[in-house]
Amino acid sequence: MPSSDTSKSTFALTTPLYYVNDLPHIGSAYTTMAADVIARFERLRGKSVLLITGTDEHGQKIQRTAESNGRSPQSFCDEIAAGFDTLWQKLNIQYDRFSRTTSPRHEAIVKEFFYRVWDKGDIYMGQQKGWYCVSCEEFKEERDLLEGHHCPLHPNKEAEWRDEQNYFFRLSKYQSQLEALYQERSDFIQPESRRNEVLNFVSQGLQDFSISRVNLDWGFPVPVDPKHTIYVWFDALLGYVTALLDPESEPTLENALSKWWPIDLHLIGKDILRFHAVYWPAMMMSAGLPISGRIFGHGFLTKDGKKMGKTLGNTLDPVELVNLYGADAIRYYFLKEIEFGQDGDFNETRFINTVNADLANDLGNLLNRTLTMVKKYCKGVLDCSGEDIGADNPLKSIGEGMGDRVAGAYESLAFSTACNDIFTLIRACNKFIDDQAPWTLYKQNQQQAVEQVLYAVLESVRLAAYLLSPIVPTISSDIYQQLGFSINFNDKNPINDPLLFKSHAVWGTLKAKQAFGDPKPVFAKLNPPASGSS
Ligand code: MSP
């Protein structure tokens, strides 16, 4: 039973629904950029895509944060949710749905889902005793806490002792069904290391978990007992379902599940793996829903090799970063420099060196100098096409098959592999120009050879720009325009066409006598940080 069906014409994917206790941090930006890249890639190859993001607004953490800011929870949530949207615009994220868990439509979905699970006999009242980390919104095993009952993920916060009556979800009942799911669909949890983590956790035996809270107002009441409030995670995971509703349709499960379900991919960070890879599929099983496609848990980001945090004073503000450097540079760095799934680091000097070397020098200068040579040596027009280039041309041989290779890399979320493959071609172009020296060929009156060299380079740059467009859509659009195409990769409609993908993701697409635009730098070199970070 393959979970990622590449032949389907629709593709739905989610980012986590972010807590609104604070403005977005670089971790939320990282997941969202990756999700946007996949969404753009799937659109590029003609799929109908639904990219879901949003905010997780209930629970004690949010309630307390709003209180400590002297605000009502709803107005606090409204303000922070707007901050997420602002960042997504700045980072050029093309989301399709923004799911807010405080919306009335969401309450209708949660209620209906709750009754399905209730009617199945999977919810019962019990006594919950344990240590609760409000920052994680999760009960912790005593053995997993640091000294003084501090949470390892929030070492400055103490977990709180709770002993209260809660409603429980019968997770234990789904132990063998979950194990069967992981066996049948070996790609359900990715990467492999995360899958092993989950298999190990589940093999120790699953315990039921509480899905309601007492003494908490900020959330939906439990439909069968309004003195209890639904646990924030039970509510939040269902935000993915609510997001599937068309804006004008009635908020029912049937409507929500009619077009996009099951969701193809949930992108998350490794800290929320258990909720997505264990609790969530069990909830779906209980409600009789087909199970989502894949759960991919990416790694954590550090800054200059250190864990980021307010207490350490080394947070990385994504808004500041994008204001300073622009969306494409940031998107490129995080996706190229960090192997998706592994932990990764942000260092400003490395960031600047990487984007200057790859985007400004290797790619940008290459296009600029080649187009300038076309003007100078060929009156701006190349008479040859891909067919005139011999099979022994090194660029043609790297470029052929690259579309398939890079598509495979995107499919498996190997962004870094995709970038490295594309830049192998770009670096080969730079070497090819230096080796072939078209300026000498020109002097020797070898006009046809000059044109063939320049064609091979420009066609390679075109292919690279096309395949890079999910990551650096604005740079790719500028390159495409200079190469004489009226394609803007930031417009969803013209690019969302399988025929376009077929003809543009291959080497040899540039036509003879293509009308090129004027050469202009596509990426201005970034200056090193003033204070000189390490
Ligand atoms: N609200 C829940 C998710 C509910 S989904 C139905 C939540 N929100 S969160 O805002 O705390 O975290 C959102 C995401 O940010 C998580 O995927 C988490 O892994 C990610 N990150 C938080 N810090 C991070 C880094 N330092 N690096 C990379 N990602 C990190 O959890």
Coordinates of C-alpha atoms and ligand atoms in Angstrom, one line a residue:
M1 CA 0.0 0.0 0.0
P2 CA 2.1 2.9 -1.2
S3 CA 1.3 6.1 0.7
S4 CA 2.7 8.7 -1.7
D5 CA 0.8 8.1 -4.9
T6 CA 2.6 10.2 -7.5
S7 CA 0.0 9.5 -10.1
K8 CA -2.7 11.4 -8.2
S9 CA -3.6 14.7 -9.7
T10 CA -4.1 16.4 -6.3
F11 CA -1.6 17.0 -3.6
A12 CA -2.5 18.3 -0.1
L13 CA 0.2 19.1 2.4
T14 CA 0.4 20.8 5.8
T15 CA 2.8 22.7 8.0
P16 CA 2.2 22.4 11.7
L17 CA -0.4 24.9 13.0
Y18 CA 1.8 27.2 14.9
Y19 CA 1.3 28.3 18.5
V20 CA 0.5 31.9 18.8
N21 CA 2.2 32.5 22.2
D22 CA 4.8 34.5 20.2
L23 CA 5.6 35.8 16.8
P24 CA 6.9 33.3 14.4
H25 CA 10.5 32.1 14.9
I26 CA 13.0 30.7 12.4
G27 CA 11.8 27.2 13.1
S28 CA 8.3 27.9 12.0
A29 CA 9.7 29.7 8.9
Y30 CA 11.9 26.7 8.1
T31 CA 9.0 24.2 8.0
T32 CA 6.9 26.7 6.0
M33 CA 9.5 27.4 3.4
A34 CA 10.1 23.7 2.9
A35 CA 6.3 23.2 2.5
D36 CA 6.1 26.0 0.1
V37 CA 8.9 24.5 -2.0
I38 CA 7.1 21.2 -2.2
A39 CA 3.8 22.9 -3.0
R40 CA 5.4 24.9 -5.8
F41 CA 7.2 21.8 -7.2
E42 CA 3.9 19.9 -7.3
R43 CA 2.1 22.8 -9.0
L44 CA 5.0 23.1 -11.4
R45 CA 4.4 19.6 -12.6
G46 CA 0.7 20.2 -13.0
K47 CA -0.9 19.0 -9.8
S48 CA -3.8 20.7 -8.0
V49 CA -2.2 21.6 -4.7
L50 CA -3.6 22.6 -1.4
L51 CA -0.9 24.0 1.0
I52 CA -2.3 24.3 4.5
T53 CA -0.8 26.3 7.3
G54 CA -2.3 28.1 10.2
T55 CA -2.3 28.7 13.9
D56 CA -3.0 26.6 17.0
E57 CA -4.6 29.1 19.3
H58 CA -6.1 27.3 22.3
G59 CA -4.7 25.9 25.5
Q60 CA -3.1 27.0 28.7
K61 CA 0.1 28.3 27.1
I62 CA -1.8 30.8 25.0
Q63 CA -4.3 31.7 27.7
R64 CA -1.5 32.4 30.1
T65 CA 0.6 34.4 27.6
A66 CA -2.4 36.5 26.7
E67 CA -3.1 37.1 30.4
S68 CA 0.4 38.1 31.2
N69 CA 0.2 40.6 28.3
G70 CA -3.0 42.0 29.8
R71 CA -5.0 40.9 26.7
S72 CA -8.0 38.8 26.0
P73 CA -6.9 35.5 24.4
Q74 CA -8.8 36.2 21.2
S75 CA -7.4 39.6 20.5
F76 CA -3.9 38.4 21.4
C77 CA -4.4 35.4 19.0
D78 CA -5.7 37.7 16.2
E79 CA -2.6 39.9 16.5
I80 CA -0.1 37.1 16.5
A81 CA -1.9 35.2 13.7
A82 CA -1.6 38.3 11.6
G83 CA 2.1 38.3 12.3
F84 CA 2.4 34.8 10.8
D85 CA 0.6 35.9 7.7
T86 CA 2.9 38.9 7.3
L87 CA 6.0 36.7 7.5
W88 CA 4.5 34.3 5.0
Q89 CA 4.0 37.1 2.5
K90 CA 7.5 38.3 3.0
L91 CA 8.9 34.9 2.5
N92 CA 6.8 34.5 -0.6
I93 CA 4.9 31.5 0.8
Q94 CA 1.9 30.7 -1.5
Y95 CA -0.4 28.9 1.0
D96 CA -3.9 28.0 0.0
R97 CA -5.5 27.8 3.4
F98 CA -4.7 29.4 6.8
S99 CA -6.4 27.3 9.5
R100 CA -7.1 29.0 12.8
T101 CA -8.3 26.7 15.5
T102 CA -10.4 29.4 17.1
S103 CA -12.7 29.6 14.1
P104 CA -16.4 28.6 14.6
R105 CA -16.1 26.3 11.6
H106 CA -13.3 24.4 13.3
E107 CA -15.5 24.0 16.4
A108 CA -18.1 22.3 14.3
I109 CA -15.5 19.8 12.9
V110 CA -14.0 19.1 16.3
K111 CA -17.5 18.4 17.7
E112 CA -18.4 16.0 14.9
F113 CA -15.1 14.2 15.1
F114 CA -15.4 13.9 18.8
Y115 CA -18.8 12.3 18.5
R116 CA -17.5 9.8 15.9
V117 CA -14.8 8.7 18.3
W118 CA -17.2 8.8 21.3
D119 CA -19.7 6.6 19.4
K120 CA -16.9 4.2 18.7
G121 CA -16.4 3.8 22.5
D122 CA -12.9 5.2 22.3
I123 CA -13.4 8.0 24.9
Y124 CA -13.8 7.4 28.7
M125 CA -13.4 9.3 31.9
G126 CA -10.3 8.6 34.0
Q127 CA -7.9 10.0 36.5
Q128 CA -4.9 11.8 35.1
K129 CA -1.8 12.1 37.3
G130 CA 1.4 13.4 36.0
W131 CA 3.8 16.2 35.2
Y132 CA 2.5 18.6 32.6
C133 CA 4.8 20.9 30.6
V134 CA 2.6 23.8 29.6
S135 CA 5.1 25.0 26.9
C136 CA 4.9 21.6 25.2
E137 CA 1.2 21.2 26.2
E138 CA 2.1 17.6 27.0
F139 CA 2.3 15.3 30.0
K140 CA 5.9 14.1 30.5
E141 CA 7.2 10.9 32.0
E142 CA 9.1 11.7 35.2
R143 CA 12.2 9.9 33.7
D144 CA 12.2 12.3 30.7
L145 CA 12.4 15.4 32.9
L146 CA 15.5 17.2 34.1
E147 CA 16.3 17.8 37.7
G148 CA 13.6 19.8 39.5
H149 CA 11.0 18.6 36.9
H150 CA 12.2 20.9 34.2
C151 CA 11.3 20.0 30.7
P152 CA 14.4 19.2 28.5
L153 CA 12.8 21.2 25.6
H154 CA 12.1 24.2 27.9
P155 CA 14.8 23.9 30.5
N156 CA 13.8 27.3 32.1
K157 CA 10.2 26.0 32.7
E158 CA 9.1 23.6 35.4
A159 CA 6.6 21.0 34.6
E160 CA 3.5 21.2 36.8
W161 CA 2.0 18.3 38.8
R162 CA -1.6 17.5 37.8
D163 CA -4.0 15.1 39.4
E164 CA -7.4 15.5 37.8
Q165 CA -10.3 13.8 36.1
N166 CA -9.9 13.9 32.3
Y167 CA -11.5 12.2 29.4
F168 CA -9.1 9.7 27.8
F169 CA -8.7 8.5 24.3
R170 CA -8.1 4.7 24.0
L171 CA -4.8 4.9 22.2
S172 CA -3.8 1.5 23.5
K173 CA -6.5 -0.1 21.5
Y174 CA -4.8 0.9 18.3
Q175 CA -1.3 -0.5 19.1
S176 CA -1.5 -3.4 16.7
Q177 CA -3.2 -1.4 14.0
L178 CA -0.6 1.2 14.2
E179 CA 2.2 -1.3 14.1
A180 CA 0.6 -2.9 11.0
L181 CA 0.4 0.6 9.4
Y182 CA 4.1 1.2 10.0
Q183 CA 4.9 -2.2 8.5
E184 CA 2.7 -1.9 5.5
R185 CA 3.7 1.6 4.7
S186 CA 7.4 1.8 5.3
D187 CA 7.5 5.4 4.0
F188 CA 4.7 6.6 6.3
I189 CA 7.2 8.1 8.8
Q190 CA 10.3 9.8 7.3
P191 CA 13.2 10.0 7.5
E192 CA 14.2 6.5 8.6
S193 CA 15.7 7.7 11.9
R194 CA 12.4 9.2 12.9
R195 CA 10.6 6.1 11.9
N196 CA 12.8 4.0 14.1
E197 CA 12.2 6.4 17.0
V198 CA 8.5 5.9 16.6
L199 CA 8.7 2.1 16.2
N200 CA 10.8 2.0 19.3
F201 CA 8.3 4.2 21.3
V202 CA 5.3 2.2 20.1
S203 CA 6.9 -1.2 20.8
Q204 CA 7.2 -0.2 24.5
G205 CA 3.4 -0.3 24.7
L206 CA 1.0 2.6 24.1
Q207 CA -0.9 4.2 26.9
D208 CA -4.3 6.0 26.6
F209 CA -3.9 9.8 26.6
S210 CA -6.1 12.4 28.1
I211 CA -8.0 14.6 25.7
S212 CA -9.7 17.0 28.0
R213 CA -8.6 19.5 30.7
V214 CA -10.4 21.0 33.7
N215 CA -9.8 24.5 35.0
L216 CA -9.2 25.8 31.5
D217 CA -11.6 28.0 29.6
W218 CA -9.6 28.7 26.5
G219 CA -10.7 25.9 24.2
F220 CA -13.8 24.1 23.0
P221 CA -16.0 22.5 25.6
V222 CA -16.2 18.7 25.5
P223 CA -19.5 18.1 23.7
V224 CA -20.7 15.5 26.2
D225 CA -19.5 17.4 29.3
P226 CA -19.0 21.1 29.0
K227 CA -17.2 21.4 32.3
H228 CA -14.2 20.0 30.5
T229 CA -12.3 21.6 27.7
I230 CA -10.9 19.7 24.8
Y231 CA -7.1 19.2 25.0
V232 CA -5.3 21.5 22.7
W233 CA -3.6 18.8 20.7
F234 CA -6.8 16.9 20.0
D235 CA -8.3 20.1 18.7
A236 CA -5.2 21.3 16.8
L237 CA -4.6 18.1 14.8
L238 CA -8.2 18.4 13.5
G239 CA -7.3 21.9 12.2
Y240 CA -5.8 20.0 9.3
V241 CA -9.3 18.7 8.5
T242 CA -11.1 22.0 8.9
A243 CA -8.6 23.5 6.5
L244 CA -9.9 21.3 3.7
L245 CA -13.3 22.8 3.7
D246 CA -14.1 25.1 0.8
P247 CA -14.8 28.5 2.2
E248 CA -18.5 28.4 1.1
S249 CA -19.3 24.9 2.2
E250 CA -21.0 23.8 5.4
P251 CA -18.6 22.8 8.1
T252 CA -19.2 19.0 8.2
L253 CA -16.7 16.2 8.1
E254 CA -18.2 14.9 5.0
N255 CA -17.6 18.1 3.2
A256 CA -14.1 18.5 4.6
L257 CA -13.1 15.0 3.5
S258 CA -14.7 15.1 0.1
K259 CA -11.9 16.4 -2.1
W260 CA -8.5 16.5 -0.6
W261 CA -8.5 13.7 2.0
P262 CA -6.3 11.9 2.7
I263 CA -3.7 14.6 3.1
D264 CA -0.5 13.6 1.3
L265 CA 2.1 15.0 3.5
H266 CA 2.4 16.5 7.0
L267 CA 5.7 18.4 7.4
I268 CA 6.7 18.8 11.1
G269 CA 9.7 19.3 13.3
K270 CA 11.1 16.3 15.2
D271 CA 9.7 17.5 18.6
I272 CA 6.1 16.9 17.5
L273 CA 6.6 13.5 15.9
R274 CA 4.7 11.5 18.4
F275 CA 1.6 13.5 18.1
H276 CA 1.6 13.2 14.3
A277 CA 2.9 9.7 13.8
V278 CA 1.2 7.9 16.7
Y279 CA -1.8 9.9 18.2
W280 CA -3.0 11.3 14.9
P281 CA -3.2 8.1 12.9
A282 CA -4.9 6.4 15.9
M283 CA -7.5 9.3 15.9
M284 CA -8.0 8.8 12.2
M285 CA -8.5 5.0 12.7
S286 CA -11.0 5.6 15.5
A287 CA -13.0 8.0 13.3
G288 CA -12.9 5.6 10.4
L289 CA -10.8 8.0 8.2
P290 CA -8.2 6.8 5.6
I291 CA -4.8 7.6 7.0
S292 CA -2.7 10.5 5.7
G293 CA 0.2 9.8 3.3
R294 CA 3.5 10.7 4.9
I295 CA 4.8 12.4 8.0
F296 CA 8.2 14.0 7.6
G297 CA 10.0 15.2 10.7
H298 CA 12.7 17.6 10.0
G299 CA 15.6 18.5 12.3
F300 CA 16.2 21.5 14.6
L301 CA 18.1 24.7 13.7
T302 CA 20.8 26.1 15.8
K303 CA 22.6 29.5 15.5
D304 CA 26.3 29.6 15.3
G305 CA 26.2 26.0 16.6
K306 CA 24.1 26.8 19.7
K307 CA 20.5 26.1 20.5
M308 CA 18.4 29.2 20.0
G309 CA 16.4 30.7 22.7
K310 CA 15.3 33.9 24.3
T311 CA 17.2 33.1 27.5
L312 CA 20.4 32.6 25.5
G313 CA 19.6 35.9 23.6
N314 CA 20.5 34.3 20.3
T315 CA 17.2 34.0 18.5
L316 CA 17.1 34.6 14.8
D317 CA 14.2 36.8 13.8
P318 CA 12.9 35.7 10.4
V319 CA 11.4 39.1 9.7
E320 CA 14.6 40.8 10.3
L321 CA 16.4 38.3 8.1
V322 CA 14.1 38.6 5.2
N323 CA 14.1 42.4 5.5
L324 CA 17.9 42.4 5.3
Y325 CA 18.5 39.7 2.7
G326 CA 15.3 39.0 0.8
A327 CA 13.2 35.9 0.5
D328 CA 15.1 33.9 -2.2
A329 CA 18.5 34.1 -0.4
I330 CA 17.0 32.8 2.8
R331 CA 14.9 30.1 1.2
Y332 CA 18.0 29.0 -0.7
Y333 CA 20.3 28.9 2.2
F334 CA 18.1 26.8 4.5
L335 CA 17.1 24.3 1.8
K336 CA 20.5 23.9 0.2
E337 CA 22.8 24.0 3.2
I338 CA 20.8 21.8 5.5
E339 CA 20.1 18.2 4.7
F340 CA 16.3 18.0 5.2
G341 CA 15.7 15.7 8.2
Q342 CA 19.0 16.5 9.9
D343 CA 19.7 19.3 12.4
G344 CA 21.3 22.4 10.8
D345 CA 23.0 25.6 11.6
F346 CA 22.6 29.2 10.6
N347 CA 25.7 31.3 10.6
E348 CA 25.6 34.7 9.0
T349 CA 29.0 34.5 7.4
R350 CA 28.4 31.1 5.9
F351 CA 25.0 32.3 4.7
I352 CA 26.4 35.2 2.9
N353 CA 29.3 33.2 1.4
T354 CA 26.9 30.5 0.2
V355 CA 24.4 32.8 -1.5
N356 CA 27.1 35.0 -3.0
A357 CA 29.0 32.1 -4.4
D358 CA 26.0 30.2 -5.8
L359 CA 23.4 32.7 -6.6
A360 CA 25.5 35.9 -7.4
N361 CA 28.6 34.4 -8.9
D362 CA 28.0 30.9 -10.3
L363 CA 24.5 31.5 -11.5
G364 CA 23.9 35.2 -11.8
N365 CA 27.2 36.2 -13.3
L366 CA 27.1 33.3 -15.7
L367 CA 23.8 34.4 -17.2
N368 CA 25.0 38.0 -17.3
R369 CA 28.2 37.4 -19.1
T370 CA 26.7 34.9 -21.5
L371 CA 23.9 37.1 -22.5
T372 CA 26.4 40.0 -22.9
M373 CA 28.5 37.7 -25.2
V374 CA 25.4 36.9 -27.2
K375 CA 24.9 40.6 -27.8
K376 CA 28.5 41.2 -28.6
Y377 CA 29.4 38.2 -30.7
C378 CA 26.0 37.2 -32.2
K379 CA 24.0 40.5 -32.5
G380 CA 21.8 39.2 -29.7
V381 CA 20.5 36.1 -31.7
L382 CA 21.5 32.5 -31.6
D383 CA 20.7 30.5 -34.7
C384 CA 21.1 27.1 -33.2
S385 CA 18.8 24.9 -31.1
G386 CA 19.2 21.9 -28.8
E387 CA 19.3 19.5 -31.8
D388 CA 22.4 21.2 -33.2
I389 CA 24.4 20.5 -30.0
G390 CA 26.3 17.2 -30.2
A391 CA 25.7 14.4 -27.7
D392 CA 29.3 14.8 -26.6
N393 CA 28.6 18.3 -25.3
P394 CA 29.3 18.0 -21.5
L395 CA 26.4 20.4 -20.6
K396 CA 23.9 18.5 -22.7
S397 CA 25.0 15.2 -21.1
I398 CA 24.6 16.6 -17.6
G399 CA 21.4 18.4 -18.5
E400 CA 19.7 15.4 -20.0
G401 CA 17.9 13.4 -17.4
M402 CA 18.4 16.2 -14.8
G403 CA 14.7 17.0 -14.8
D404 CA 13.9 13.5 -13.7
R405 CA 16.7 13.4 -11.1
V406 CA 15.7 16.7 -9.6
A407 CA 12.0 15.8 -9.6
G408 CA 13.0 12.6 -7.7
A409 CA 14.9 14.7 -5.2
Y410 CA 12.0 17.0 -4.6
E411 CA 9.6 14.1 -4.2
S412 CA 11.7 12.6 -1.5
L413 CA 12.2 16.1 0.1
A414 CA 16.0 16.0 -0.6
F415 CA 16.2 19.7 -1.4
S416 CA 19.9 19.8 -0.8
T417 CA 20.4 17.0 -3.3
A418 CA 18.3 18.9 -5.8
C419 CA 20.3 22.1 -5.4
N420 CA 23.6 20.3 -5.6
D421 CA 22.6 18.5 -8.8
I422 CA 21.5 21.8 -10.4
F423 CA 24.6 23.6 -9.4
T424 CA 26.8 20.8 -10.8
L425 CA 25.4 21.8 -14.2
I426 CA 25.9 25.5 -13.4
R427 CA 29.5 25.0 -12.4
A428 CA 30.1 22.9 -15.5
C429 CA 28.8 25.8 -17.5
N430 CA 31.4 28.1 -16.0
K431 CA 34.1 25.7 -16.7
F432 CA 32.8 25.1 -20.2
I433 CA 32.9 28.8 -21.1
D434 CA 36.4 29.1 -19.7
D435 CA 37.6 26.0 -21.6
Q436 CA 35.8 26.9 -24.9
A437 CA 36.8 30.6 -24.7
P438 CA 34.1 31.9 -27.1
W439 CA 35.9 35.2 -27.3
T440 CA 38.8 33.4 -29.0
L441 CA 36.5 31.4 -31.2
Y442 CA 34.9 34.7 -32.3
K443 CA 38.3 36.1 -33.2
Q444 CA 39.0 33.0 -35.2
N445 CA 35.7 33.5 -37.1
Q446 CA 34.2 30.3 -35.8
Q447 CA 30.7 31.8 -35.6
Q448 CA 28.8 28.5 -35.4
A449 CA 31.0 27.2 -32.6
V450 CA 30.6 30.5 -30.7
E451 CA 26.8 30.2 -31.0
Q452 CA 26.8 26.6 -29.9
V453 CA 28.8 27.3 -26.8
L454 CA 26.6 30.2 -25.8
Y455 CA 23.4 28.2 -26.6
A456 CA 24.5 25.2 -24.5
V457 CA 25.2 27.6 -21.6
L458 CA 22.0 29.6 -21.8
E459 CA 19.9 26.4 -22.2
S460 CA 21.6 25.0 -19.1
V461 CA 20.9 28.2 -17.1
R462 CA 17.3 28.0 -18.3
L463 CA 16.9 24.4 -17.1
A464 CA 18.6 25.2 -13.8
A465 CA 16.3 28.2 -13.3
Y466 CA 13.2 26.1 -14.1
L467 CA 14.2 23.4 -11.7
L468 CA 15.3 25.9 -9.0
S469 CA 12.0 27.9 -9.3
P470 CA 10.3 26.2 -6.3
I471 CA 13.2 27.4 -4.1
V472 CA 14.1 30.8 -5.6
P473 CA 11.0 31.7 -7.6
T474 CA 11.9 35.4 -8.0
I475 CA 15.4 34.8 -9.3
S476 CA 14.1 32.1 -11.6
S477 CA 11.4 34.4 -13.0
D478 CA 14.0 37.1 -13.7
I479 CA 16.2 34.6 -15.5
Y480 CA 13.3 33.3 -17.5
Q481 CA 12.4 36.8 -18.5
Q482 CA 15.9 37.6 -19.6
L483 CA 15.9 34.4 -21.6
G484 CA 12.8 35.7 -23.5
F485 CA 10.0 33.8 -21.7
S486 CA 6.9 35.5 -20.3
I487 CA 6.7 33.0 -17.4
N488 CA 6.5 34.3 -13.9
F489 CA 7.0 31.5 -11.4
N490 CA 5.1 33.5 -8.8
D491 CA 1.9 33.3 -10.8
K492 CA 0.2 30.0 -9.9
N493 CA -1.9 29.6 -13.0
P494 CA 0.4 29.8 -16.0
I495 CA 3.0 27.5 -14.4
N496 CA 0.5 25.0 -13.1
D497 CA 0.4 23.0 -16.3
P498 CA 1.7 19.4 -16.8
L499 CA 2.5 20.2 -20.5
L500 CA 4.7 23.1 -19.5
F501 CA 6.6 20.8 -17.1
K502 CA 7.1 18.2 -19.9
S503 CA 8.6 20.7 -22.2
H504 CA 10.6 22.8 -19.7
A505 CA 12.0 20.3 -17.4
V506 CA 14.2 18.8 -20.2
W507 CA 17.4 20.1 -21.8
G508 CA 17.0 21.6 -25.3
T509 CA 13.9 23.7 -24.9
L510 CA 15.4 27.1 -25.9
K511 CA 14.4 27.7 -29.5
A512 CA 16.6 29.0 -32.3
K513 CA 16.3 32.8 -32.6
Q514 CA 14.8 33.2 -29.1
A515 CA 14.3 36.9 -28.4
F516 CA 16.5 37.5 -25.3
G517 CA 16.0 40.4 -22.9
D518 CA 18.6 42.7 -21.7
P519 CA 21.2 41.3 -19.3
K520 CA 20.6 42.6 -15.8
P521 CA 22.0 41.1 -12.5
V522 CA 19.5 38.7 -11.1
F523 CA 21.0 38.6 -7.6
A524 CA 23.0 41.4 -6.0
K525 CA 25.9 40.3 -3.9
L526 CA 25.3 40.5 -0.2
N527 CA 27.6 42.5 2.0
P528 CA 29.1 40.7 5.0
P529 CA 27.5 41.6 8.4
A530 CA 28.9 44.9 9.7
S531 CA 29.9 43.5 13.1
G532 CA 31.3 40.3 11.5
S533 CA 29.6 37.3 12.9
S534 CA 31.8 34.2 13.3
Ligands
MSP1 N1 1.1 23.9 17.8 C1 2.0 22.8 17.7 C2 1.7 22.1 16.4 C3 0.3 21.6 16.2 S1 0.1 20.9 14.7 C4 -1.4 20.4 14.6 C5 3.4 23.3 17.8 N2 3.6 24.6 17.5 S2 5.0 25.3 17.6 O1 4.8 26.6 17.1 O2 5.6 25.2 18.9 O3 6.1 24.6 16.7 C6 5.9 24.6 15.4 C7 7.1 24.0 14.6 O4 8.3 24.7 14.8 C8 7.3 22.5 15.1 O5 7.4 21.7 13.9 C9 8.7 22.6 15.7 O6 9.4 21.5 15.4 C10 9.3 23.8 14.9 N3 10.5 24.3 15.6 C11 10.5 24.9 16.8 N4 11.8 25.3 17.1 C12 12.6 24.9 16.1 C13 14.0 25.0 15.7 N5 14.9 25.6 16.5 N6 14.4 24.5 14.5 C14 13.5 24.0 13.6 N7 12.2 23.8 13.9 C15 11.8 24.1 15.2 O7 4.3 22.5 18.1

